[in-house]
């Protein structure tokens, strides 16, 4: 299945046609798709109305510099803020991270959006794309925050997505713009970057997003194209039974597989359930690329939110104002 990007704040006729395709499982929203809380809700409703089957509507609402919905939403601090507090107030930092997750997830769901791709469980070790999106450089600390964050998202009724497997934080290159190669062995990765993913899986995270990073000591291709990483390590060794998402196939580091069809085929052949096509200009070709494939139409159904309280219900919840005040005080 594909999760696609759309161009603006309203659906075009072409985008409505894309939503009719059997392979279209959902839509990912960006800042370009946001004008206001009311408009996001209207766009989400229009997506569902235009599609003949349930759609997973997604966003990256992490906090800090990666927060697509802003005016009218809580100003969410980056995850690094919680890691800074950990040494002096471990329990307090973990409680705040859980509250951040609860607040973020409730606001997103109140807008009619099912899923924020969170939490980032990469280590904060100098990657240009990750930066302060990471809780800490210490795997054991990130593991503790991972459990807390998954707990908070689940308390708000949102599925949790661990990203970017098997760990994007320890190699410098930003995969949006460059190829990224991490030379470490599997044993070294098990002792570091994989620790938070183990914790997240134990906490019953619902999905994992792959990294466009190559680990040649483990497998020759980037992780999202690798059966070794997905089928052998993530599924068989680590016991993960949830949904596996690719990262965006429009990122520079995804180009190593070839053209659009080659990228999509490589992800599916490796074991990904859902491929992200975030750039609207790639959607038409991507839909054509999956015409001959057997579709796993049930892959995302369990991630689609049900029973969100809406903004009126959220604003009436006594916990909301308190959580918003505490979390915005950190931003």
Coordinates of C-alpha atoms in Angstrom, one line a residue, residues 60-264:
X60 CA 4.9 14.5 11.5
X61 CA 4.0 16.4 14.7
X62 CA 7.1 15.7 16.7
X63 CA 7.7 19.1 18.2
X64 CA 10.5 21.5 17.8
X65 CA 11.4 22.1 14.2
X66 CA 9.3 19.1 13.0
X67 CA 5.8 20.3 13.8
X68 CA 3.6 20.7 10.7
X69 CA 0.5 22.1 12.5
X70 CA 1.3 25.3 14.5
X71 CA -1.2 28.1 15.0
X72 CA -3.9 26.9 17.3
X73 CA -1.8 23.9 18.5
X74 CA 0.5 23.6 21.4
X75 CA 4.1 24.8 20.9
X76 CA 5.7 21.4 21.4
X77 CA 9.4 21.4 22.5
X78 CA 11.9 19.1 20.8
X79 CA 12.5 15.8 22.5
X80 CA 16.1 16.8 23.4
X81 CA 14.5 19.1 26.2
X82 CA 13.4 16.0 28.1
X83 CA 16.8 14.4 27.8
X84 CA 18.5 17.5 29.3
X85 CA 16.2 17.2 32.4
X86 CA 16.9 13.5 32.9
X87 CA 20.1 13.8 34.9
X88 CA 18.6 16.1 37.5
X89 CA 15.0 14.8 37.6
X90 CA 14.7 11.4 36.0
X91 CA 11.0 10.7 37.0
X92 CA 9.9 14.3 36.2
X93 CA 11.5 14.2 32.8
X94 CA 9.8 10.9 31.9
X95 CA 6.5 12.1 33.1
X96 CA 6.8 15.2 31.0
X97 CA 7.7 13.2 27.9
X98 CA 4.7 11.0 28.5
X99 CA 2.5 14.1 28.8
X100 CA 4.1 15.6 25.6
X101 CA 3.0 12.4 23.8
X102 CA -0.5 12.5 25.2
X103 CA -0.9 16.2 24.4
X104 CA 0.5 15.9 20.8
X105 CA -1.6 12.8 20.0
X106 CA -4.8 14.3 21.4
X107 CA -4.4 17.5 19.4
X108 CA -3.7 15.6 16.2
X109 CA -6.6 13.2 16.7
X110 CA -9.0 16.1 17.5
X111 CA -8.2 17.4 14.0
X112 CA -9.4 14.2 12.4
X113 CA -5.8 13.0 11.7
X114 CA -5.0 9.4 12.8
X115 CA -1.3 9.2 13.2
X116 CA 1.7 11.3 14.0
X117 CA 4.9 9.4 13.0
X118 CA 6.4 9.4 16.5
X119 CA 8.5 8.9 18.5
X120 CA 12.0 9.5 17.1
X121 CA 14.1 6.9 19.0
X122 CA 17.4 7.6 17.1
X123 CA 20.4 8.5 19.2
X124 CA 21.4 12.2 19.3
X125 CA 25.0 11.6 18.0
X126 CA 25.4 14.3 15.4
X127 CA 23.2 13.3 12.5
X128 CA 22.2 16.5 10.5
X129 CA 18.6 15.4 10.1
X130 CA 18.0 14.3 13.7
X131 CA 19.7 16.9 15.8
X132 CA 17.5 17.9 18.7
X133 CA 14.8 15.6 17.6
X134 CA 16.5 12.9 19.7
X135 CA 16.0 12.4 23.4
X136 CA 19.6 11.7 24.2
X137 CA 22.9 10.3 23.0
X138 CA 22.6 7.5 25.6
X139 CA 20.8 4.4 24.4
X140 CA 19.6 3.4 27.8
X141 CA 18.1 6.9 28.4
X142 CA 16.5 6.9 25.0
X143 CA 15.0 3.5 25.8
X144 CA 13.4 4.8 29.0
X145 CA 11.9 7.8 27.1
X146 CA 10.7 5.5 24.3
X147 CA 8.6 3.5 26.8
X148 CA 7.2 6.6 28.3
X149 CA 6.4 8.2 24.9
X150 CA 4.7 5.1 23.6
X151 CA 2.6 4.9 26.8
X152 CA 1.5 8.6 26.4
X153 CA 0.5 8.1 22.7
X154 CA -1.5 4.9 23.6
X155 CA -3.2 6.7 26.4
X156 CA -4.5 9.2 23.8
X157 CA -5.7 6.4 21.5
X158 CA -2.9 6.9 18.9
X159 CA -0.7 4.2 17.5
X160 CA 3.1 4.7 18.0
X161 CA 5.7 4.5 15.2
X162 CA 9.3 4.0 16.1
X163 CA 11.7 5.7 13.8
X164 CA 14.1 5.4 12.0
X165 CA 15.0 1.7 12.2
X166 CA 17.7 0.5 12.9
X167 CA 19.1 3.9 14.0
X168 CA 19.7 7.1 12.0
X169 CA 21.4 9.2 14.7
X170 CA 25.0 8.0 14.6
X171 CA 25.9 8.8 11.0
X172 CA 26.3 12.4 10.0
X173 CA 24.7 12.6 6.5
X174 CA 21.1 13.9 6.1
X175 CA 19.3 11.3 4.0
X176 CA 17.0 14.0 2.5
X177 CA 20.0 15.2 0.6
X178 CA 22.8 12.6 0.7
X179 CA 23.5 8.9 0.8
X180 CA 24.3 7.8 4.4
X181 CA 26.5 4.9 5.2
X182 CA 27.1 3.6 8.8
X183 CA 30.1 1.2 8.9
X184 CA 29.4 -0.4 12.3
X185 CA 28.8 -4.1 12.8
X186 CA 25.5 -5.7 13.9
X187 CA 27.0 -6.3 17.4
X188 CA 27.9 -2.6 17.7
X189 CA 24.4 -1.6 16.6
X190 CA 22.8 -4.1 19.0
X191 CA 24.8 -2.5 21.9
X192 CA 23.7 1.0 20.9
X193 CA 21.1 2.2 18.4
X194 CA 18.9 -0.9 18.6
X195 CA 18.4 -0.7 22.3
X196 CA 15.6 1.9 22.1
X197 CA 13.8 -0.1 19.4
X198 CA 13.9 -3.2 21.6
X199 CA 12.3 -1.1 24.4
X200 CA 9.6 0.3 22.0
X201 CA 8.7 -3.2 20.7
X202 CA 8.4 -4.4 24.3
X203 CA 6.1 -1.4 25.0
X204 CA 3.9 -2.6 22.1
X205 CA 4.7 0.1 19.5
X206 CA 2.4 -0.4 16.6
X207 CA 4.7 0.5 13.7
X208 CA 8.3 1.1 12.6
X209 CA 9.6 3.5 10.0
X210 CA 12.8 2.4 8.2
X211 CA 15.9 4.5 7.7
X212 CA 17.4 5.2 4.3
X213 CA 20.8 4.4 5.8
X214 CA 23.1 1.6 4.5
X215 CA 24.9 -0.6 7.0
X216 CA 27.3 -2.5 4.8
X217 CA 28.7 -4.7 7.5
X218 CA 25.2 -6.0 8.0
X219 CA 23.6 -5.8 4.5
X220 CA 24.7 -4.2 1.2
X221 CA 21.5 -2.1 0.6
X222 CA 19.9 0.6 2.7
X223 CA 17.8 -0.8 5.6
X224 CA 14.5 -0.1 3.9
X225 CA 15.5 -2.2 1.0
X226 CA 16.9 -5.0 3.1
X227 CA 15.3 -8.4 3.9
X228 CA 18.1 -8.9 6.3
X229 CA 17.1 -5.9 8.3
X230 CA 13.3 -6.2 8.0
X231 CA 12.6 -9.9 7.8
X232 CA 15.5 -11.4 9.7
X233 CA 16.4 -8.9 12.3
X234 CA 13.3 -6.7 13.0
X235 CA 10.7 -9.4 12.5
X236 CA 12.4 -12.7 13.4
X237 CA 15.1 -11.7 15.9
X238 CA 13.3 -8.8 17.6
X239 CA 9.8 -10.2 17.3
X240 CA 8.1 -7.1 15.8
X241 CA 4.6 -7.9 14.4
X242 CA 3.4 -4.4 13.5
X243 CA 3.4 -2.3 10.4
X244 CA 6.6 -1.5 8.6
X245 CA 6.7 1.9 6.8
X246 CA 9.4 3.0 4.4
X247 CA 10.7 6.5 4.7
X248 CA 9.9 8.9 1.9
X249 CA 10.9 7.5 -1.5
X250 CA 11.6 11.1 -2.7
X251 CA 14.6 11.5 -0.4
X252 CA 18.0 11.5 -2.0
X253 CA 19.3 8.4 -0.1
X254 CA 16.3 6.4 -1.6
X255 CA 17.6 6.9 -5.1
X256 CA 20.1 4.1 -4.8
X257 CA 17.5 1.5 -5.9
X258 CA 16.8 3.4 -9.2
X259 CA 13.7 5.0 -10.5
X260 CA 10.3 5.2 -8.7
X261 CA 9.1 1.7 -9.6
X262 CA 12.5 0.2 -8.6
X263 CA 12.4 2.0 -5.2
X264 CA 8.8 0.8 -4.5

